[in-house]
XYZ file of C-alpha atoms in Angstrom:
505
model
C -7.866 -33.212 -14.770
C -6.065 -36.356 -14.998
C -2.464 -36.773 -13.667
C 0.550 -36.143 -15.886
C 3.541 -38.683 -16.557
C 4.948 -39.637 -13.575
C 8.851 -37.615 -14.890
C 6.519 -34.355 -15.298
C 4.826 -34.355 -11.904
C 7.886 -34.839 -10.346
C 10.167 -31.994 -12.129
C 6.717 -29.601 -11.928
C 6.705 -30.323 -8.056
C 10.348 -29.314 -8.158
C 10.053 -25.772 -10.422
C 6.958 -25.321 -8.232
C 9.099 -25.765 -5.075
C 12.062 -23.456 -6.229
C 9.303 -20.985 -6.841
C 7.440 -21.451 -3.297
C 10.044 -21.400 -1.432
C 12.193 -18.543 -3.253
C 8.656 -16.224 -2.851
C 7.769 -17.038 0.797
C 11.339 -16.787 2.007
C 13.161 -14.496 -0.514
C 16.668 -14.388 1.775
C 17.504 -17.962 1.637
C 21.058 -18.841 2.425
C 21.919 -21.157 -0.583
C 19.838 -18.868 -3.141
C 19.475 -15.059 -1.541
C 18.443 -13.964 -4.901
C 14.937 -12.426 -4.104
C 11.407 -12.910 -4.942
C 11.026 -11.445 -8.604
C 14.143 -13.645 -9.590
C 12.987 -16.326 -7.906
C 9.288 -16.383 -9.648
C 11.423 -16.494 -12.906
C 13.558 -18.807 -11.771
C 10.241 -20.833 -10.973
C 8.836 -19.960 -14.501
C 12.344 -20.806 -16.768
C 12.453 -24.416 -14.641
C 8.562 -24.921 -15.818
C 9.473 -25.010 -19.071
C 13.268 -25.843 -19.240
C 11.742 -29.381 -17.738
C 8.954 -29.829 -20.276
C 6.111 -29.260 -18.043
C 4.664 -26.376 -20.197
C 6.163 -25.142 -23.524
C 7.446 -21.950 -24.402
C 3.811 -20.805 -26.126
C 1.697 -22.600 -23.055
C 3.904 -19.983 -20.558
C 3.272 -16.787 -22.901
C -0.408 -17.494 -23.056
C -0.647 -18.111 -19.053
C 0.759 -14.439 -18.386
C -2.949 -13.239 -17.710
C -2.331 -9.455 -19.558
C -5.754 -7.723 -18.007
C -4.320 -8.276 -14.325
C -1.008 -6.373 -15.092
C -2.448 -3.971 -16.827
C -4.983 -3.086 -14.149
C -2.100 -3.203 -11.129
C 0.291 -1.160 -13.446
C -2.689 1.828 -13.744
C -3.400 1.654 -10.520
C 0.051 2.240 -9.115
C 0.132 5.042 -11.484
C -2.921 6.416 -10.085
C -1.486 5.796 -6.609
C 1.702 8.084 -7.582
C -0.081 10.665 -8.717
C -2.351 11.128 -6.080
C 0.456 10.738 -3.580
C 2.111 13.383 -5.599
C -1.497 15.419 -5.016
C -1.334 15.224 -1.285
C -3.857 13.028 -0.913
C -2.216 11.136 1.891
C -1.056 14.062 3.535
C -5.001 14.816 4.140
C -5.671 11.497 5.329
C -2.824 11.824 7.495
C -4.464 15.437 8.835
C -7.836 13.308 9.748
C -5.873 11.300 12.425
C -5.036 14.200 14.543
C -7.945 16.584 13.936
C -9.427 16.972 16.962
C -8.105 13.862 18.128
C -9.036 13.105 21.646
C -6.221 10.561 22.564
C -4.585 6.994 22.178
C -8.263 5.160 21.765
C -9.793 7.546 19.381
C -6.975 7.648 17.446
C -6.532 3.815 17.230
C -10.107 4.292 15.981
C -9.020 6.468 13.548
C -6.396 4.650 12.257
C -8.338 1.973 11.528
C -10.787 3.667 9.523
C -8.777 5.592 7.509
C -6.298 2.891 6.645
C -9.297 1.121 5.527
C -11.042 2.938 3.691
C -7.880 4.205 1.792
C -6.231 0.963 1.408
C -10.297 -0.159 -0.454
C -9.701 2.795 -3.019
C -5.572 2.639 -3.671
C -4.437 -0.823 -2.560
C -3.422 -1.842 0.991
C 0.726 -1.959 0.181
C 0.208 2.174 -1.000
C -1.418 3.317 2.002
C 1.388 0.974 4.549
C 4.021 2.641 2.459
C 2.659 6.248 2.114
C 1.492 6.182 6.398
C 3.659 4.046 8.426
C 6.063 6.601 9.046
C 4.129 9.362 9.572
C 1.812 7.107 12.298
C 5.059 6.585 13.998
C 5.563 10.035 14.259
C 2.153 10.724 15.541
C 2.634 8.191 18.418
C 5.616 10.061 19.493
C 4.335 13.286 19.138
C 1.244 11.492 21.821
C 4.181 10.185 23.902
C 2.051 6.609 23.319
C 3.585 3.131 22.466
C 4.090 2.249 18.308
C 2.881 -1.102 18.566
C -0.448 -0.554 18.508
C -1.077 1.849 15.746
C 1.396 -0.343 13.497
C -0.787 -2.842 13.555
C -3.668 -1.532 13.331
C -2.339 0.297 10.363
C -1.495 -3.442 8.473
C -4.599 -5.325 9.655
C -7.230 -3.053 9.088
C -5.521 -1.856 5.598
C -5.654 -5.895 4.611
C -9.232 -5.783 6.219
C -10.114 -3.128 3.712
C -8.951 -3.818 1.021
C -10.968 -7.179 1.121
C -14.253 -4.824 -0.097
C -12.667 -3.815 -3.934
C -11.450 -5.581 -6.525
C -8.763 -2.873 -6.904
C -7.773 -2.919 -2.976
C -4.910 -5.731 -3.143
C -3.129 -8.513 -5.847
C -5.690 -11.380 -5.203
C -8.754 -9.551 -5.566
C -7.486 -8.221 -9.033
C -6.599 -11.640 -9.668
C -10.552 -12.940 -9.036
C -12.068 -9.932 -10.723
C -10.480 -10.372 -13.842
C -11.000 -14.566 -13.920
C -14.828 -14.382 -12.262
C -15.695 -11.046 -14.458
C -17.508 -10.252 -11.133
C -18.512 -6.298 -11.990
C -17.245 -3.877 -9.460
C -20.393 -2.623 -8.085
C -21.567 -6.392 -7.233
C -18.116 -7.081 -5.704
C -18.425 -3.919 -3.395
C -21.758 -4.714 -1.871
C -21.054 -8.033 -2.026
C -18.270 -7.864 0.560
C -18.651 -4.088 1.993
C -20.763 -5.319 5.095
C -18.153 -8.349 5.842
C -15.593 -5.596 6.147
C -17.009 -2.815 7.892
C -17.624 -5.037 10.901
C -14.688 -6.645 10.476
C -12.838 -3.153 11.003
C -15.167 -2.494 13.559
C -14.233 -5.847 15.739
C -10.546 -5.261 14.548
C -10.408 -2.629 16.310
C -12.150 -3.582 19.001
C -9.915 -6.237 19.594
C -6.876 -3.873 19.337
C -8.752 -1.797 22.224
C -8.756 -4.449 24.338
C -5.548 -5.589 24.056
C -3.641 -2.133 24.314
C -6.522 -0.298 26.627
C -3.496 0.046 29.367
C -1.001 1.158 27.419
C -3.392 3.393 25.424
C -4.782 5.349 28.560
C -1.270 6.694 29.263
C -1.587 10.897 29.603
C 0.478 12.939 27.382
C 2.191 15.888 29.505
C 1.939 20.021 27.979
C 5.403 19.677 27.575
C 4.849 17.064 24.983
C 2.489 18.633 22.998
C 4.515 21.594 22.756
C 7.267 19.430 20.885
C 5.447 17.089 19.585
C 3.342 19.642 17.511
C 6.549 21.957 17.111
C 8.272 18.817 15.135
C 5.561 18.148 12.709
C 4.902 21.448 11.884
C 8.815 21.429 10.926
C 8.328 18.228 9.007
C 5.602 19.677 7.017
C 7.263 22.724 6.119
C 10.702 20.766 5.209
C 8.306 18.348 2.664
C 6.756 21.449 1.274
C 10.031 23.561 0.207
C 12.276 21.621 -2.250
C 16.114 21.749 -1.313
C 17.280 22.790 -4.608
C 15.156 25.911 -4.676
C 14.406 27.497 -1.256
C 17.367 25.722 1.218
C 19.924 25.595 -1.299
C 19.714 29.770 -1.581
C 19.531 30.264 2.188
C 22.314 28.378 2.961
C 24.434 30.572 0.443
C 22.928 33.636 1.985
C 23.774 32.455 5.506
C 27.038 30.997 4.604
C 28.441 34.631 2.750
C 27.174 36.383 5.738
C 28.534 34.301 8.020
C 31.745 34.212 6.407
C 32.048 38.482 7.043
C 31.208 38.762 9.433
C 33.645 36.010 10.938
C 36.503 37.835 8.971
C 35.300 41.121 10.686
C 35.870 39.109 14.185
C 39.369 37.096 13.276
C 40.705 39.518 11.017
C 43.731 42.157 11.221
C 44.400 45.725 9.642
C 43.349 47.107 6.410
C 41.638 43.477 5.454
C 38.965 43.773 8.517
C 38.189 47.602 7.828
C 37.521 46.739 4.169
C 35.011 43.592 4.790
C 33.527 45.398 7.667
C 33.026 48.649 5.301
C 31.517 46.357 2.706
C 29.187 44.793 5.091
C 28.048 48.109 6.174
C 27.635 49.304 2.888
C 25.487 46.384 1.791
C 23.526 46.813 4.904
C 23.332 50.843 4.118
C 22.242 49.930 0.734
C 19.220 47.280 2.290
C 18.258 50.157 4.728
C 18.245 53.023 1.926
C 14.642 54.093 0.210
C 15.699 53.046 -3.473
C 17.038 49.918 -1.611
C 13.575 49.577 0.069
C 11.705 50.128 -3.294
C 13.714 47.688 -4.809
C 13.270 44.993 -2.042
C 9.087 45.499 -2.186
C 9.538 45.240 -5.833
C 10.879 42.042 -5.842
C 9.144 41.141 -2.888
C 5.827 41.750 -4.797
C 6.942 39.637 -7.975
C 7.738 36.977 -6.158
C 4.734 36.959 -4.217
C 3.509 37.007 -7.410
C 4.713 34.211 -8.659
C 4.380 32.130 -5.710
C 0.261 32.555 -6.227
C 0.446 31.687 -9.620
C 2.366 28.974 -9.025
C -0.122 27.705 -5.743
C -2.840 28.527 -8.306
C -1.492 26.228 -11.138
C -0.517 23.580 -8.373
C -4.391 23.697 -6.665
C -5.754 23.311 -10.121
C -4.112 20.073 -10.958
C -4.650 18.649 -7.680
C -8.458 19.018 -8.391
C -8.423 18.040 -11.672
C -6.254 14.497 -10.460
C -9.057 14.113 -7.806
C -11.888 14.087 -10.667
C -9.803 11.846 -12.724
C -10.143 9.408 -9.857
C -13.262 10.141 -8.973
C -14.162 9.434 -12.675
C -11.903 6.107 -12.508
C -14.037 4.787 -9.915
C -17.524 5.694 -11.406
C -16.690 4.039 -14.370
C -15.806 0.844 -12.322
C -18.660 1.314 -10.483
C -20.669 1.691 -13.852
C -19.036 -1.944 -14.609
C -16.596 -0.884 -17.810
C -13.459 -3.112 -18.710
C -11.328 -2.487 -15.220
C -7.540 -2.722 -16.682
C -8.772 -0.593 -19.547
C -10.582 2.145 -17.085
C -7.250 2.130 -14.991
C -5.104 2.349 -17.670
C -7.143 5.460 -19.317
C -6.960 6.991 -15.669
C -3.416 6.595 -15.576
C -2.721 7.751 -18.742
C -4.776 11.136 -18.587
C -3.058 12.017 -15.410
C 0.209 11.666 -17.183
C -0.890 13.889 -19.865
C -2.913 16.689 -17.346
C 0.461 16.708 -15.328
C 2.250 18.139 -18.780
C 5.713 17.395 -18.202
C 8.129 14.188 -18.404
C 6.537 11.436 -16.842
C 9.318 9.148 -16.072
C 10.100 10.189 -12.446
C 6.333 8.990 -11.953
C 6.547 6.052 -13.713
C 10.305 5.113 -12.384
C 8.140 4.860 -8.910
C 6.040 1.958 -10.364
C 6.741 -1.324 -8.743
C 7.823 -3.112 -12.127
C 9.740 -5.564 -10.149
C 5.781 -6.901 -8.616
C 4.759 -7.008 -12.462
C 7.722 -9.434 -13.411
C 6.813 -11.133 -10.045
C 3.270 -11.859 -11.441
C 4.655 -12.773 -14.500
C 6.921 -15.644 -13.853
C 3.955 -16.495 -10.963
C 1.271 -17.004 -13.480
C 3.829 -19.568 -15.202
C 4.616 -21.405 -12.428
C 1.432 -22.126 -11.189
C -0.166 -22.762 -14.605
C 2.734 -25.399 -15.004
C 2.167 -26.869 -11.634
C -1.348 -27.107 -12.828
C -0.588 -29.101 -15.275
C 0.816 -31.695 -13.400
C -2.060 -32.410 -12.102
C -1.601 -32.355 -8.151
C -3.491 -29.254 -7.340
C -6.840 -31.114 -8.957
C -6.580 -34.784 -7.546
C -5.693 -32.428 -4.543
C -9.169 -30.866 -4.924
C -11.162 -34.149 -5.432
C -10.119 -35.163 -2.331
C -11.907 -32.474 -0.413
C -14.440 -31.413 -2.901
C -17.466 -33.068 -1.875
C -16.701 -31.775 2.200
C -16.059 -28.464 0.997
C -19.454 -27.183 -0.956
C -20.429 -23.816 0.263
C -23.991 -24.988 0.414
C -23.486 -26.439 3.863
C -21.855 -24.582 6.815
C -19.287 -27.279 7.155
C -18.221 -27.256 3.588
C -17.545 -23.176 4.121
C -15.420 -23.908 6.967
C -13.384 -26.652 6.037
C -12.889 -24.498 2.615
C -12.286 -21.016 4.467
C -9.626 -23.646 6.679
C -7.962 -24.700 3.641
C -7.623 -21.056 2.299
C -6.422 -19.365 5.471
C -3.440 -22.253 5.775
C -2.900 -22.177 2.140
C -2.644 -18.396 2.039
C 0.107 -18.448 4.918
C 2.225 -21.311 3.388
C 2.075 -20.515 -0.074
C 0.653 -16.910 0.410
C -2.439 -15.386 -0.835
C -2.323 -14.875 -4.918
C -0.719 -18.226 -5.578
C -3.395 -19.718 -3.340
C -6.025 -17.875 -5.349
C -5.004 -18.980 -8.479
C -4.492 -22.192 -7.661
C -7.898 -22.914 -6.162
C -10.280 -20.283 -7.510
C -11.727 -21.859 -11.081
C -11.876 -25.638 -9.050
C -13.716 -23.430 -6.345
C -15.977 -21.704 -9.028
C -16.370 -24.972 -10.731
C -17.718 -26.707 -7.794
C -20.087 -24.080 -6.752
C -21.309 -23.918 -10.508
C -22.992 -26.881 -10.023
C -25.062 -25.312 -7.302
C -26.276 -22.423 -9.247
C -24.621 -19.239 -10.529
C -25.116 -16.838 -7.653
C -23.487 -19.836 -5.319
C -20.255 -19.608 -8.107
C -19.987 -15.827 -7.958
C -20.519 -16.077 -3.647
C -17.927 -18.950 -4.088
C -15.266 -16.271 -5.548
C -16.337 -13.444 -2.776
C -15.634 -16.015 0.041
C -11.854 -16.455 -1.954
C -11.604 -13.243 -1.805
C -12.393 -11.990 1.463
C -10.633 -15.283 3.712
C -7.503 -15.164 1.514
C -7.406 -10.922 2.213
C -8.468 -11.400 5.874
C -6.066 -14.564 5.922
C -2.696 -11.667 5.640
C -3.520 -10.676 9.099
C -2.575 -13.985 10.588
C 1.514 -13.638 11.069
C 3.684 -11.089 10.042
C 4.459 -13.161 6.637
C 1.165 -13.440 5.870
C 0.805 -10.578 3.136
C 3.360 -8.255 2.102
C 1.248 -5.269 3.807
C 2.533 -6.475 7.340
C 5.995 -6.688 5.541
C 6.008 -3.214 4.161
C 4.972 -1.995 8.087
C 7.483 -3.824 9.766
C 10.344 -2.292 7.369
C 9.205 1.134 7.024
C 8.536 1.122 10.521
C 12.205 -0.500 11.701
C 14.282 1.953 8.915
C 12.098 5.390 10.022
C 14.632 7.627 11.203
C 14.175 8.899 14.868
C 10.891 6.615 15.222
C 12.566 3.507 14.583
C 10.432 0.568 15.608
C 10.990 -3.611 15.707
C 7.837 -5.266 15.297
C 8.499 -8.555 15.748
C 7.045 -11.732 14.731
C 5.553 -13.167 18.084
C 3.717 -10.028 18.824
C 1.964 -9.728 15.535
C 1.251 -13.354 15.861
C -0.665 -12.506 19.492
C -2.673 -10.779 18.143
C -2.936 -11.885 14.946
C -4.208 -15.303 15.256
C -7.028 -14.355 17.217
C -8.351 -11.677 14.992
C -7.906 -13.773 11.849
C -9.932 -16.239 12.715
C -12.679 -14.124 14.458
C -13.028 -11.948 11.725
C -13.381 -14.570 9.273
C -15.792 -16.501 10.924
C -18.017 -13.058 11.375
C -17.587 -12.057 8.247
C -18.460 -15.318 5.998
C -22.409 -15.172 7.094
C -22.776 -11.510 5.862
C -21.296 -12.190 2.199
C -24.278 -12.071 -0.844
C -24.570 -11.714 -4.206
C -26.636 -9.114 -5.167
């Protein structure tokens, strides 16, 4: 693509700037105004400067990719809603056989979850409750919270529903989602696997500290409470024992401060109520009532089991049909839209929990990099290094996995995609067509693998660090050095092992 006017390039480099730097640092001083206002801002410069017109910006909102992130957040709330998380969170401690084996664990299941419902759902839905775990273990945070963000970026690597990018290579390579599984599955199974053996090694001290009895005793005594106060909803089951409690505590503290007539009569009433509790019709009437509502509460654990199963097969139904390699935005939408009518009741508390400020993100993103496109930069830019970079020689893969992984950290991950992926897929066209649809796995997996590499790298490691720093009682600083420790290391490791095991098949 030949370079625009000289006037365009320059005001496209500057709307492209605004963007970049309002969406990698979204707290500026001069312009705190966010990252969703700041991709607009981005987007209205693009064409308020003439580098794209109003139709050319319309068109380059890319309508399959928001439709398959909006049904999969959907799907996400709903089976959030269905406990599905709490399970997961169940399989770290089961049997758990301390700090190591639960590292392990972590690891695993954040993986494997994060492959199936997006890595930023399972950092939300688990950070706080693996904080709570390590206390419960009397063992250090650190550890756990990052093994929670890098193996959930890890995993997510292996679907083309597991994070932003992937969705955004899916929908542009129409790479099915059986081919982009296997395709990438081995890369990140080891790469878990090494993850956490790198974690292991660099914790295995603080990891082999002993939990006293004493600490189990509490520790298990406050999740047990935790559980219970999740289960019970406020308005219905603490709201009527606190007016129970308060009326008799009231009495019986009149009883105690009271004088004369005043005390006889509240203590005679108390008395008689309890006389009343204590009589037979009294005790016929309490097993009565005790029986409806026991009643009721199976009906009501009946009703509640049944729709939990039928929002796993809804799932499990969503993923065959990727799997079975029909339209992805349209299978997630028809997911999401049958559990909103199987849940049979007003569906805007679910769908308030959607994430529409990421959709507008994506929106005014797709406009400002199609307009910085057009200036022409990004492909003179790709000329350069074009002929170093073909992923028919190992040198070519590393310079290009080199120019991803810095890319993906200065400009972050989906911008990076975009930007590079059809000159990419172009390039390795020329090869042959299994080389083009490798070229768009390698994207994939270095600019996932590429989040793990500071703490700004992908807005999983983001989500961690605040959910972990605002939990209350478990509250937890992860800073940017120590993610970078570790991080830096076990990026580029995990790359390099990875990028040998990725086929088309």
């Amino acid at each position: 693509m030949a370079m625009s006017s000289t006037i365009k390039v320059v005001l496209g480099s500057i709307a492209f700037a605004v963007f970049w730097v309002l969406a990698v640092f979204p707290a500026v001083p001069f312009l705190p105004i966010g990252r969703t206002a700041g991709a607009l801002l981005g987007a209205m410069l693009m064409v308020v400067f003439l580098v794209i017109s109003p139709e050319e910006a319309y068109d380059a909102i890319d309508l399959p990719i928001l439709g398959l992130l909006f049904g999969t957040m959907v799907v996400s709330i709903y089976l959030e809603r269905a406990d599905m998380f709490k399970y997961l969170g169940k399989l770290l401690t089961w049997k758990s056989r301390g700090g190591k084996d639960l590292l392990f664990r972590v690891s695993l299941i954040s993986a494997i979850s994060s492959a199936l419902f997006t890595n930023d759902t399972c950092c939300v839905v688990l950070t706080e409750f693996i904080l709570k775990i390590a206390r419960q273990n009397n063992l250090p945070p650190q550890p756990f919270l990052l093994a929670l963000a890098s193996s959930s970026n890890i995993g997510s690597s292996a679907t083309p529903i597991g994070n932003p990018q992937n969705l955004v290579i899916a929908v542009q390579s129409k790479i099915s989602f059986e081919k982009f599984l296997f395709g990438i599955m081995p890369s990140m199974l080891l790469g878990v696997l090494v993850n956490a053996g790198i974690l292991l090694g660099y914790f295995w001290k603080l990891l082999s500290v002993e939990r006293g009895p004493e600490m189990v005793e509490a520790g298990d005594m406050v999740v047990e409470n935790e559980v219970s106060s999740h289960r019970f909803s406020p308005a219905t089951m603490s709201h009527l024992s606190s007016v129970n409690s308060q009326e008799m505590g009231s009495a019986i503290d009149a009883v105690h401060e009271g004088e004369g007539l005043g005390a006889v009569g509240i203590s005679q009433r108390v008395s008689v109520s309890r006389s009343r509790m204590m009589s037979p019709a009294g005790e016929v009437a309490s097993e009565a009532n005790s029986e409806e509502r026991n009643g009721t509460n199976n009906d009501e654990r009946w009703k509640r089991s049944l729709w939990k199963i039928c929002v796993y097969l809804v799932t499990i139904g969503m993923l065959i049909a990727l799997l079975m390699g029909l339209n992805m935005s349209w299978t997630a939408l028809t997911a999401a839209l049958a559990l909103v009518v199987i849940d049979f009741q007003d569906a805007r508390p679910c769908l308030e929990k959607v994430s529409y400020s990421l959709l507008i993100f994506f929106c005014g993103m797709f406009i400002a990099v199609d307009g910085f496109n057009k200036t022409g930069i990004p492909s003179a830019l790709w000329e350069a290094v074009e002929r170093y970079s073909r992923i028919d020689t190992v040198g070519g893969i590393i310079l290009l996995s080199a120019v991803i992984l810095v890319l993906s950290n200065v400009a972050s991950n989906v911008p990076t995609v975009l930007l590079l992926g059809s000159r990419v897929a172009q390039s390795a066209a020329s090869i042959s067509e299994s080389e083009e649809a490798r070229a768009w796995l390698i994207l994939a997996w270095v600019s996932t693998v590429a989040g793990n590499l500071s703490l700004l790298g992908s807005a999983a490691n983001l989500i961690v660090c605040e959910q972990a720093r605002r939990a209350q009682f478990y509250g937890y600083n992860l800073s940017f050095l120590s993610h970078l420790k570790f991080g830096l290391p076990s990026t580029i490791i995990i790359t390099a092992i990875g990028l040998p095991l990725i086929r088309t098949y």
